[in-house]
XYZ file of C-alpha atoms in Angstrom:
684
model
C 0.005 0.007 -0.001
C 1.593 3.246 -1.062
C 1.794 6.290 1.133
C -0.182 9.398 0.182
C 2.458 11.681 1.782
C 5.011 13.275 -0.582
C 8.650 12.109 -0.273
C 10.984 14.509 1.563
C 14.762 14.013 1.218
C 16.569 13.249 4.482
C 19.704 15.197 3.603
C 20.952 17.278 6.526
C 21.518 20.186 4.180
C 18.018 20.118 2.864
C 16.598 19.847 6.348
C 18.689 22.781 7.540
C 18.461 25.135 4.616
C 15.302 24.070 2.893
C 14.641 22.386 -0.419
C 15.764 25.382 -2.455
C 19.390 25.288 -1.277
C 21.939 26.198 -3.961
C 25.074 24.096 -3.847
C 28.619 24.674 -5.034
C 29.889 22.968 -8.174
C 32.823 21.716 -6.040
C 32.661 18.601 -3.882
C 34.027 17.435 -0.569
C 36.515 15.351 -2.537
C 37.855 18.527 -4.118
C 38.229 20.053 -0.642
C 40.156 16.996 0.505
C 42.420 17.223 -2.562
C 43.118 20.866 -1.698
C 44.514 19.806 1.686
C 46.931 17.435 -0.090
C 48.072 20.000 -2.685
C 46.883 17.701 -5.446
C 47.749 18.956 -8.918
C 44.396 17.764 -10.200
C 42.352 19.736 -7.684
C 40.201 22.465 -9.325
C 40.534 24.567 -6.147
C 44.320 24.563 -6.389
C 46.149 27.918 -6.017
C 49.688 28.557 -7.322
C 51.642 31.823 -7.090
C 54.703 33.062 -8.969
C 56.807 35.833 -7.449
C 59.340 37.642 -9.670
C 61.887 40.272 -8.636
C 61.618 43.511 -10.623
C 64.832 44.066 -12.673
C 66.689 42.029 -10.044
C 70.319 42.761 -10.947
C 69.577 46.483 -11.206
C 67.757 46.431 -7.858
C 70.700 44.643 -6.217
C 73.084 47.402 -7.354
C 70.681 50.163 -6.245
C 70.292 48.602 -2.794
C 74.054 48.073 -2.534
C 74.797 51.676 -3.543
C 71.932 53.116 -1.527
C 70.403 54.974 -4.474
C 66.863 56.390 -4.563
C 64.342 54.297 -6.442
C 63.712 56.940 -9.130
C 67.361 57.086 -10.245
C 67.913 55.482 -13.698
C 70.493 52.696 -13.550
C 71.742 49.974 -15.889
C 73.991 46.997 -15.120
C 76.863 46.727 -17.534
C 78.799 43.627 -18.611
C 81.782 44.530 -20.811
C 80.222 46.647 -23.581
C 76.647 45.455 -23.195
C 73.692 45.896 -20.794
C 72.204 42.969 -18.889
C 69.662 44.783 -16.656
C 67.861 48.132 -16.752
C 65.686 49.435 -13.938
C 62.221 50.833 -14.625
C 63.131 54.544 -14.327
C 65.736 53.994 -17.084
C 63.255 52.113 -19.258
C 61.124 55.250 -19.439
C 63.853 56.756 -21.646
C 63.557 53.892 -24.127
C 66.674 52.049 -22.952
C 66.608 48.290 -23.337
C 69.160 45.440 -23.265
C 69.835 45.719 -26.960
C 71.273 49.200 -26.553
C 75.033 49.718 -26.556
C 76.690 51.909 -23.958
C 77.000 54.999 -26.127
C 73.405 54.789 -27.334
C 72.098 54.404 -23.758
C 74.049 57.475 -22.647
C 72.547 59.510 -25.432
C 69.015 58.461 -24.463
C 69.591 59.217 -20.786
C 72.659 61.330 -19.886
C 71.964 60.843 -16.154
C 72.078 57.058 -16.492
C 74.331 55.318 -13.932
C 76.342 52.497 -15.522
C 77.408 49.921 -12.950
C 79.648 47.091 -14.167
C 79.132 43.682 -12.621
C 81.655 42.287 -10.141
C 84.582 40.407 -11.691
C 87.299 37.984 -10.825
C 90.639 39.427 -11.700
C 93.356 37.138 -12.979
C 95.461 36.035 -10.006
C 92.969 37.212 -7.336
C 91.265 34.809 -4.945
C 88.063 36.861 -4.425
C 85.681 38.679 -6.750
C 85.377 42.472 -6.435
C 83.924 45.557 -8.118
C 86.551 47.102 -10.401
C 85.945 50.505 -11.948
C 87.807 49.705 -15.155
C 86.639 46.095 -15.495
C 84.951 46.786 -18.865
C 88.363 47.614 -20.373
C 90.081 44.403 -19.142
C 88.035 41.627 -20.639
C 91.212 39.632 -21.241
C 92.195 39.488 -17.527
C 88.776 39.602 -15.802
C 85.894 37.147 -15.486
C 82.278 38.039 -14.629
C 81.043 37.067 -11.151
C 77.344 36.797 -10.288
C 78.008 35.928 -6.658
C 76.628 39.249 -5.323
C 73.251 38.477 -6.865
C 73.273 34.902 -5.615
C 73.903 36.102 -2.112
C 70.987 38.524 -2.283
C 68.797 35.820 -3.790
C 69.580 33.585 -0.822
C 68.390 36.306 1.576
C 65.147 36.751 -0.339
C 64.310 33.040 -0.340
C 65.084 32.837 3.389
C 62.679 35.768 3.985
C 59.914 34.033 2.012
C 60.283 30.808 4.008
C 60.283 32.698 7.294
C 57.051 34.482 6.359
C 55.143 31.323 5.425
C 54.122 28.572 7.876
C 56.509 25.600 8.108
C 56.094 22.456 5.928
C 53.895 20.687 4.984
C 51.839 23.860 4.592
C 54.853 25.524 2.952
C 55.851 24.486 -0.562
C 58.394 26.755 -2.275
C 60.183 26.086 -5.560
C 63.197 28.078 -6.621
C 62.641 28.721 -10.333
C 65.677 30.951 -10.793
C 67.946 33.419 -9.082
C 65.111 36.000 -9.142
C 61.864 34.005 -9.181
C 60.002 31.336 -7.223
C 56.759 29.374 -7.207
C 54.459 28.852 -4.205
C 51.860 26.090 -3.866
C 49.411 27.696 -1.436
C 46.789 24.956 -1.527
C 47.387 23.299 1.874
C 47.839 26.715 3.522
C 44.573 27.942 2.054
C 42.754 24.808 3.190
C 43.738 25.477 6.810
C 42.480 29.055 6.557
C 39.210 27.970 4.939
C 38.421 25.682 7.883
C 39.050 28.562 10.291
C 36.867 31.075 8.443
C 34.125 28.704 7.388
C 33.426 26.132 10.134
C 30.664 24.528 8.069
C 33.386 22.900 5.968
C 34.872 20.980 8.899
C 32.177 18.327 9.150
C 32.037 15.101 7.193
C 30.169 15.058 3.853
C 26.472 14.144 3.848
C 25.985 10.366 3.890
C 29.791 10.121 4.127
C 29.808 10.541 0.339
C 32.837 12.628 -0.805
C 31.170 13.271 -4.137
C 28.471 15.368 -2.448
C 28.651 19.030 -3.428
C 29.770 21.643 -0.967
C 27.325 24.306 0.217
C 27.616 27.653 -1.465
C 29.936 30.218 0.166
C 27.982 32.649 2.360
C 29.856 35.592 0.812
C 28.272 37.271 -2.197
C 30.915 39.987 -2.802
C 34.698 39.784 -2.593
C 37.188 42.600 -1.937
C 40.181 42.112 -4.239
C 42.025 45.076 -2.700
C 44.294 46.828 -5.216
C 45.288 43.737 -7.177
C 45.145 43.661 -10.952
C 42.073 41.525 -11.593
C 41.790 39.957 -15.021
C 38.369 40.372 -16.636
C 36.052 37.383 -16.728
C 35.362 35.327 -19.818
C 32.618 36.443 -22.185
C 30.230 33.822 -20.813
C 30.763 34.956 -17.200
C 29.566 38.080 -15.349
C 30.567 39.774 -12.125
C 26.935 39.494 -10.981
C 27.370 35.769 -10.471
C 27.915 34.773 -6.884
C 31.467 33.637 -6.136
C 32.215 29.963 -5.617
C 34.898 28.256 -3.484
C 37.581 28.602 -6.188
C 37.116 32.385 -6.000
C 37.356 32.279 -2.173
C 40.519 30.161 -2.380
C 42.260 32.400 -4.836
C 41.302 35.464 -2.808
C 42.967 33.943 0.282
C 45.975 33.135 -1.876
C 46.259 36.751 -2.947
C 46.284 37.813 0.723
C 49.119 35.395 1.482
C 51.213 36.559 -1.481
C 50.645 40.180 -0.581
C 52.045 39.554 2.909
C 55.099 37.762 1.474
C 55.854 40.618 -0.920
C 55.419 43.121 1.869
C 57.944 41.240 4.026
C 60.515 41.274 1.214
C 59.960 44.983 0.646
C 60.228 45.876 4.325
C 63.227 43.744 5.286
C 65.348 43.765 2.119
C 64.100 46.808 0.137
C 63.212 44.844 -2.998
C 60.030 45.179 -5.040
C 58.357 42.161 -6.603
C 55.573 41.305 -9.001
C 53.319 38.296 -8.576
C 50.747 36.192 -10.397
C 48.115 34.017 -8.691
C 46.271 31.336 -10.627
C 45.448 27.633 -10.558
C 48.702 26.350 -12.085
C 52.331 27.337 -12.670
C 51.899 28.342 -16.316
C 49.083 30.772 -15.635
C 50.761 32.172 -12.525
C 53.978 32.937 -14.418
C 52.096 34.697 -17.188
C 50.221 36.648 -14.543
C 53.355 37.896 -12.789
C 54.603 39.455 -16.003
C 51.195 40.968 -16.851
C 51.471 44.063 -14.630
C 54.921 45.310 -13.607
C 56.569 46.579 -11.497
C 55.478 46.049 -7.886
C 52.005 44.612 -8.636
C 50.234 41.299 -8.506
C 47.738 39.859 -10.966
C 44.921 37.434 -10.211
C 43.712 35.080 -12.913
C 40.475 33.503 -11.719
C 39.315 30.211 -13.213
C 36.443 32.039 -14.904
C 38.909 34.445 -16.599
C 41.429 32.039 -18.129
C 40.174 32.181 -21.696
C 39.887 35.924 -21.627
C 43.430 36.193 -20.255
C 45.091 33.767 -22.682
C 43.212 35.120 -25.679
C 45.453 38.186 -25.850
C 48.752 36.239 -25.814
C 50.928 34.741 -28.509
C 51.299 31.064 -27.709
C 55.044 31.410 -28.196
C 55.035 33.209 -24.833
C 53.877 30.063 -23.143
C 56.577 27.965 -21.548
C 57.732 25.072 -23.820
C 55.831 26.551 -26.743
C 58.630 28.805 -27.852
C 61.597 27.774 -29.956
C 61.274 25.076 -32.601
C 57.938 23.713 -31.420
C 56.355 27.165 -31.449
C 57.709 27.777 -34.942
C 56.346 24.455 -36.132
C 52.872 25.142 -34.758
C 52.855 28.685 -36.166
C 53.939 27.549 -39.638
C 51.527 24.580 -39.631
C 48.411 26.553 -38.708
C 49.386 29.991 -39.998
C 49.062 31.877 -36.697
C 50.888 32.506 -33.424
C 47.822 33.783 -31.491
C 46.190 31.654 -28.809
C 42.763 33.003 -29.680
C 43.006 31.704 -33.239
C 44.610 28.397 -32.323
C 41.684 27.693 -29.954
C 39.497 27.156 -33.031
C 41.639 24.143 -34.123
C 40.117 20.829 -33.007
C 41.971 18.173 -31.051
C 41.861 15.749 -34.004
C 43.529 18.286 -36.309
C 46.263 18.988 -33.758
C 46.966 15.261 -33.343
C 47.022 14.777 -37.088
C 49.490 17.596 -37.683
C 51.659 17.361 -34.554
C 51.292 13.766 -33.408
C 49.111 12.311 -30.663
C 51.201 13.315 -27.652
C 52.250 16.781 -28.804
C 48.856 17.587 -30.281
C 47.072 16.619 -27.064
C 49.471 18.653 -24.940
C 49.076 21.767 -27.144
C 45.269 21.410 -27.079
C 45.070 21.528 -23.310
C 47.905 23.985 -22.585
C 46.352 26.786 -24.684
C 43.211 26.279 -22.593
C 45.119 26.845 -19.391
C 45.467 23.192 -18.338
C 48.961 22.482 -17.001
C 49.372 19.950 -14.153
C 53.051 20.319 -13.231
C 53.772 20.248 -9.505
C 55.636 22.758 -7.365
C 58.807 20.959 -6.432
C 60.059 22.192 -3.106
C 63.600 21.088 -3.976
C 64.860 21.447 -7.518
C 68.045 19.419 -7.737
C 70.943 20.999 -9.668
C 72.596 18.476 -11.964
C 75.813 20.372 -12.778
C 77.730 23.627 -12.338
C 79.984 25.305 -14.860
C 82.517 28.123 -14.837
C 84.152 29.123 -18.150
C 86.177 31.801 -19.878
C 86.811 32.622 -23.518
C 90.223 34.214 -24.020
C 90.706 37.183 -26.340
C 93.536 37.077 -27.077
C 94.321 33.401 -26.510
C 96.517 32.281 -23.631
C 99.746 30.409 -24.308
C 101.266 29.158 -21.027
C 100.405 26.702 -18.281
C 100.836 29.435 -15.662
C 98.095 31.548 -17.256
C 95.741 28.571 -17.359
C 96.451 27.785 -13.686
C 95.527 31.314 -12.605
C 92.169 30.971 -14.345
C 91.561 27.478 -12.948
C 91.973 28.923 -9.453
C 89.202 31.437 -10.259
C 86.979 28.693 -11.703
C 87.425 26.564 -8.573
C 86.531 29.458 -6.285
C 83.541 30.347 -8.436
C 82.165 26.816 -8.386
C 82.808 26.361 -4.674
C 80.802 29.485 -3.825
C 77.822 27.937 -5.626
C 78.368 24.558 -3.965
C 77.998 26.295 -0.622
C 74.434 27.169 -1.624
C 73.765 23.468 -2.358
C 74.804 22.549 1.189
C 78.237 21.119 0.522
C 79.550 22.410 3.845
C 76.735 20.621 5.689
C 77.345 17.507 3.547
C 73.782 17.719 2.145
C 74.837 17.337 -1.502
C 78.180 16.958 -3.224
C 79.363 16.339 -6.818
C 81.123 13.128 -7.770
C 82.989 14.169 -10.943
C 84.837 17.134 -12.410
C 85.173 17.846 -16.151
C 87.610 20.164 -17.901
C 87.026 21.281 -21.488
C 89.886 22.845 -23.444
C 89.582 24.423 -26.899
C 92.402 25.299 -29.191
C 91.712 26.229 -32.785
C 88.770 24.134 -33.886
C 89.573 21.207 -31.554
C 87.838 20.621 -28.232
C 89.322 18.156 -25.730
C 87.854 16.990 -22.446
C 89.213 15.280 -19.337
C 87.303 13.928 -16.359
C 88.240 12.938 -12.816
C 86.402 11.641 -9.730
C 86.204 13.855 -6.678
C 87.410 11.851 -3.628
C 84.447 11.023 -1.423
C 86.567 10.770 1.712
C 87.691 14.402 1.695
C 85.647 17.520 2.448
C 85.161 19.661 -0.652
C 86.809 23.057 -0.628
C 88.502 25.439 -3.082
C 91.903 23.789 -2.642
C 90.619 20.303 -3.532
C 88.774 21.557 -6.609
C 91.806 23.528 -7.719
C 94.145 20.555 -7.335
C 91.894 18.304 -9.416
C 91.487 20.975 -12.086
C 95.242 21.501 -12.311
C 95.789 17.759 -12.690
C 93.271 17.589 -15.548
C 94.939 20.573 -17.248
C 98.264 18.773 -16.966
C 96.778 15.749 -18.723
C 95.639 17.954 -21.622
C 99.112 19.490 -21.960
C 100.801 16.071 -21.944
C 98.726 15.100 -24.972
C 100.376 18.007 -26.833
C 99.080 20.903 -28.999
C 97.465 22.687 -26.067
C 98.427 26.243 -27.162
C 97.179 28.762 -28.059
C 94.078 28.124 -25.925
C 90.851 29.997 -26.827
C 88.529 28.657 -24.086
C 88.655 26.693 -20.846
C 85.607 25.524 -18.890
C 85.471 23.689 -15.614
C 82.352 21.875 -14.394
C 81.241 19.510 -11.654
C 78.377 17.046 -11.891
C 76.941 13.762 -10.732
C 75.486 15.289 -7.588
C 74.428 12.935 -4.819
C 72.857 13.419 -1.412
C 75.272 13.206 1.480
C 74.864 10.478 4.165
C 72.714 11.333 7.124
C 72.803 9.980 10.684
C 76.503 9.089 10.620
C 78.640 9.883 13.634
C 82.366 10.376 13.828
C 84.480 8.398 16.287
C 84.164 11.291 18.743
C 80.474 10.492 19.084
C 81.294 7.156 20.685
C 83.713 8.527 23.272
C 83.032 10.097 26.653
C 84.774 13.319 27.562
C 85.237 15.700 30.455
C 83.303 15.146 33.654
C 81.568 12.082 32.223
C 84.924 10.376 31.653
C 86.117 11.249 35.196
C 82.948 9.792 36.724
C 83.297 6.635 34.688
C 86.941 6.228 35.760
C 86.163 6.668 39.439
C 83.269 4.195 39.303
C 85.485 1.565 37.657
C 88.044 2.000 40.445
C 85.326 1.505 43.058
C 84.191 -1.693 41.383
C 87.765 -2.982 41.233
C 88.375 -2.263 44.929
C 85.050 -3.871 45.815
C 85.881 -7.085 43.968
C 89.455 -7.637 45.136
C 89.590 -6.331 48.730
C 87.905 -7.557 51.889
C 86.679 -5.540 54.840
C 90.203 -5.174 56.279
C 91.468 -3.666 53.052
C 93.713 -6.637 52.220
C 93.491 -8.276 48.777
C 90.898 -11.023 48.743
C 92.187 -14.445 47.805
C 90.413 -16.283 45.032
C 88.807 -19.536 46.192
C 90.552 -22.635 44.980
C 88.862 -24.973 42.612
C 87.533 -28.170 44.208
C 90.282 -30.747 44.119
C 92.450 -28.542 41.942
C 94.372 -30.109 39.112
C 95.381 -33.074 41.297
C 92.153 -34.813 40.414
C 93.667 -35.391 36.980
C 96.643 -37.303 38.524
C 94.568 -40.012 40.277
C 95.421 -43.506 39.193
C 92.917 -44.943 36.798
C 92.117 -48.457 35.752
C 93.609 -48.989 32.311
C 90.833 -51.319 31.402
C 88.138 -48.720 32.126
C 86.426 -47.356 29.049
C 86.629 -43.654 28.170
C 83.204 -42.024 28.005
C 83.033 -38.994 25.723
C 80.616 -36.090 25.674
C 78.914 -34.802 22.552
C 81.963 -32.790 21.564
C 84.293 -35.807 21.682
C 86.141 -34.742 24.868
C 86.540 -37.224 27.750
C 84.698 -36.503 30.970
C 87.921 -35.800 32.836
C 89.254 -33.377 30.225
C 90.668 -30.124 31.557
C 89.158 -26.943 30.169
C 90.316 -23.491 31.258
C 87.538 -20.921 30.648
C 88.630 -17.703 29.002
C 85.914 -15.558 30.603
C 87.174 -16.112 34.214
C 90.414 -14.118 34.401
C 92.479 -14.122 37.594
C 94.634 -11.365 39.073
C 98.246 -11.371 38.035
C 99.463 -12.229 41.548
C 97.496 -15.497 41.638
C 97.870 -18.873 39.910
C 95.324 -19.842 37.324
C 95.169 -23.366 38.769
C 96.190 -24.329 42.309
C 98.371 -27.433 42.810
C 100.608 -28.732 45.569
C 103.730 -28.533 43.435
C 106.011 -29.781 46.263
C 104.013 -32.967 46.624
C 103.935 -33.434 42.902
C 107.688 -33.017 42.651
C 108.266 -35.609 45.354
C 106.137 -38.096 43.371
C 108.137 -37.373 40.243
C 105.196 -35.633 38.527
C 105.305 -32.378 36.668
C 103.977 -29.241 38.249
C 100.783 -27.686 36.945
C 102.658 -24.992 34.979
C 104.954 -27.576 33.334
C 102.134 -29.885 32.351
C 99.883 -27.138 30.896
C 102.754 -25.364 29.237
C 102.022 -22.118 31.114
C 105.107 -19.863 31.096
C 106.090 -17.791 34.118
C 103.679 -14.932 34.887
C 105.990 -12.273 33.471
C 106.050 -14.080 30.119
C 102.354 -14.773 30.050
C 100.456 -11.500 30.074
C 97.196 -13.199 29.121
C 96.814 -16.147 31.502
C 93.127 -16.455 30.847
C 93.729 -17.587 27.254
C 95.422 -20.937 28.127
C 94.690 -23.690 25.539
C 92.278 -26.530 26.300
C 94.061 -29.737 27.469
C 93.360 -33.341 28.446
C 95.240 -35.881 30.581
C 96.516 -39.123 28.993
C 96.426 -41.903 31.565
C 98.775 -44.041 29.491
C 101.547 -41.392 29.360
C 100.671 -39.732 32.683
C 100.926 -36.400 30.890
C 98.653 -33.452 30.033
C 98.463 -32.736 26.287
C 96.624 -30.227 24.073
C 93.041 -31.262 23.556
C 93.308 -30.670 19.791
C 95.878 -33.523 19.509
C 93.811 -36.065 21.501
C 92.545 -38.076 18.511
C 95.959 -38.289 16.819
C 97.650 -39.215 20.106
C 95.211 -42.066 20.777
C 95.776 -43.344 17.235
C 99.454 -43.455 18.000
C 98.815 -45.605 21.093
C 96.544 -47.880 19.101
C 99.206 -48.356 16.412
C 101.920 -49.214 18.915
C 99.604 -51.740 20.587
C 98.891 -53.383 17.209
C 102.594 -53.596 16.539
C 103.249 -55.090 19.943
C 100.498 -57.649 19.504
C 101.787 -58.604 16.029
C 105.339 -59.212 17.311
C 104.249 -60.664 20.652
C 106.667 -58.436 22.515
C 106.254 -55.581 24.988
C 106.341 -52.256 23.273
C 108.674 -50.653 25.797
C 111.705 -50.386 23.503
C 109.677 -50.029 20.307
C 107.598 -47.195 21.689
C 110.713 -45.127 22.265
C 111.676 -45.622 18.601
C 108.140 -44.705 17.538
C 108.297 -41.502 19.529
C 111.495 -40.495 17.718
C 109.966 -41.451 14.381
C 106.897 -39.383 15.078
C 109.067 -36.343 15.830
C 111.091 -36.847 12.676
C 108.067 -37.215 10.384
C 106.157 -34.295 11.776
C 103.731 -36.429 13.796
C 102.334 -35.517 17.132
C 104.886 -33.948 19.403
C 105.337 -35.504 22.846
C 107.097 -34.049 25.844
C 110.718 -35.343 25.883
C 110.480 -36.680 29.459
C 107.308 -38.722 28.971
C 108.865 -41.604 27.032
C 109.886 -43.576 30.144
C 106.651 -43.016 32.049
C 104.155 -44.781 29.872
C 101.698 -46.964 31.714
C 101.200 -50.711 31.122
C 100.036 -51.660 27.647
C 96.914 -53.573 26.743
C 98.006 -56.964 25.425
C 95.927 -58.746 22.907
C 94.147 -55.647 21.572
C 92.200 -56.495 18.474
C 91.224 -54.207 15.554
C 87.651 -53.101 15.386
C 85.448 -53.460 12.318
C 86.865 -51.517 9.395
C 90.397 -51.290 10.871
C 93.514 -53.054 9.759
C 96.674 -53.975 11.582
C 99.638 -51.839 10.637
C 103.109 -53.332 10.277
C 105.951 -51.187 11.587
C 109.691 -51.561 11.197
C 109.682 -53.839 8.134
């Protein structure tokens, strides 16, 4: 029987906000991806920060010049950087020195720092532009300032994993703000903290409660033709707005602490963010919302897009007769695949639509470093080459410091030297020793050795170019300790020494303070000299040793003023027996510094002697052989055994003490061979 009541959904959202609730086009799954900085998340926010005319700014900050003073950075007879006040006069990097001076007579020309031939440190030389033959350009001042800027950025942002910074160059960086924005979203909008309805991550998020956003003074790209500002913002707009606030605070910190201005772009991927940072300069930031991508890209040439310049850009432009993104958008995916191939055509189709999934890599690994010099005029002596190699080594080492070579974070494995004379280029390579810390001296020694190898081959002069490089970088070991880490020092060592003395005194002194005597072993060694019945069988343990074998344990050392074994040596001497030291082969105490390492021994009842346990089996075989001989000849083996002893010594057999030959016990007459044994015939 069907119910006459209409069905009402049990969704918590519908119950709370009514059946007419408008939902976001983003889901709880997208929100979760944002927390993980997923490169497929549509809420993702990436920023690109670029220093404005960085080299020129570095020189202005170093010289303390006002920001409105026109300045250009000079390298030999060319310009490599022009600040924005100078650009107003029409000066660009293609201008020569004389032309730039004509355009702006007040222009300050600052030459870059250089290494001077024979010097061990770079410096600013006033006449460097006139000494190209004896100077080499150094960019170390800019690297040092770049290091300060990156440190400032990392200090401003929260620590990892919320912080993800990629160094894209000496004057630019990428920020993945996704995880950071997620944490701020949960603080500002508590309704996002709960689980999704029905525990279904594909459920749509509720609409943001905000209907108008304040973009401050940022350069906001206009929306696409199909979008209007009257539309209520969605969570991607909220996320990118929070990202713009974070970037603004980072740029303000750089400006306040280090006096540098920056430009920034904020978008949903690296490609769009980089295009945005160059859109409005200097000292501005541009926001490219997801709803404005097509409008933004439509005004660009696709050759401006990363990886679409060069040969690929020329191929696409010649194939389709245009270099404009707006016109290339009209080409279908099938046509692009047909003309450019499946992979390239697919990539071009999506990249001109703003789809680019590359991740922000918080650590971009450098593969190699190079320092080179072209000589005009050419150099002709080994001494000249050595002076330049010293500069190359110092130049490379200064960059290795940035890679953490001093902290053993990363280090190169190989060094390469390239030498050009005439039209011939020769190369030599050497391994950098892994056991030595890397410094300028080590690099210079290896470079000089490689140069010597080139010269030995002949025809090394005149030399037009030398370059030195290191490569094969590897991460240094972590968690290792030097030998000093296993040693105790200072007060800890004194405490350990005093405690060991207390233990020693406690073990070897009694209450009266006199040395405590070690208790004798029960029966001592005399139990091995008791007369035994020669007819009694020998019972062996699982290791083949007789039950009455003597074993001296190595882990029970005795003091040097005590015997290892106690024996009444006077009584033994009266009976004509050897003392314990003679039998065991223990030398006097002065000659035996390690008494606890005495060899294992056993007592032979037939010889009345103690012998090494290792020779037991061979010694018993010798007794068995002599008994067989005696049984075969029907005579007592007294005389024969003496001859056998001498024969055994002569042939390298078992060695017997010289005094034991006359003390053998009675022999077993009539001994018969066991199964598998044969009687041996001696003396024939």
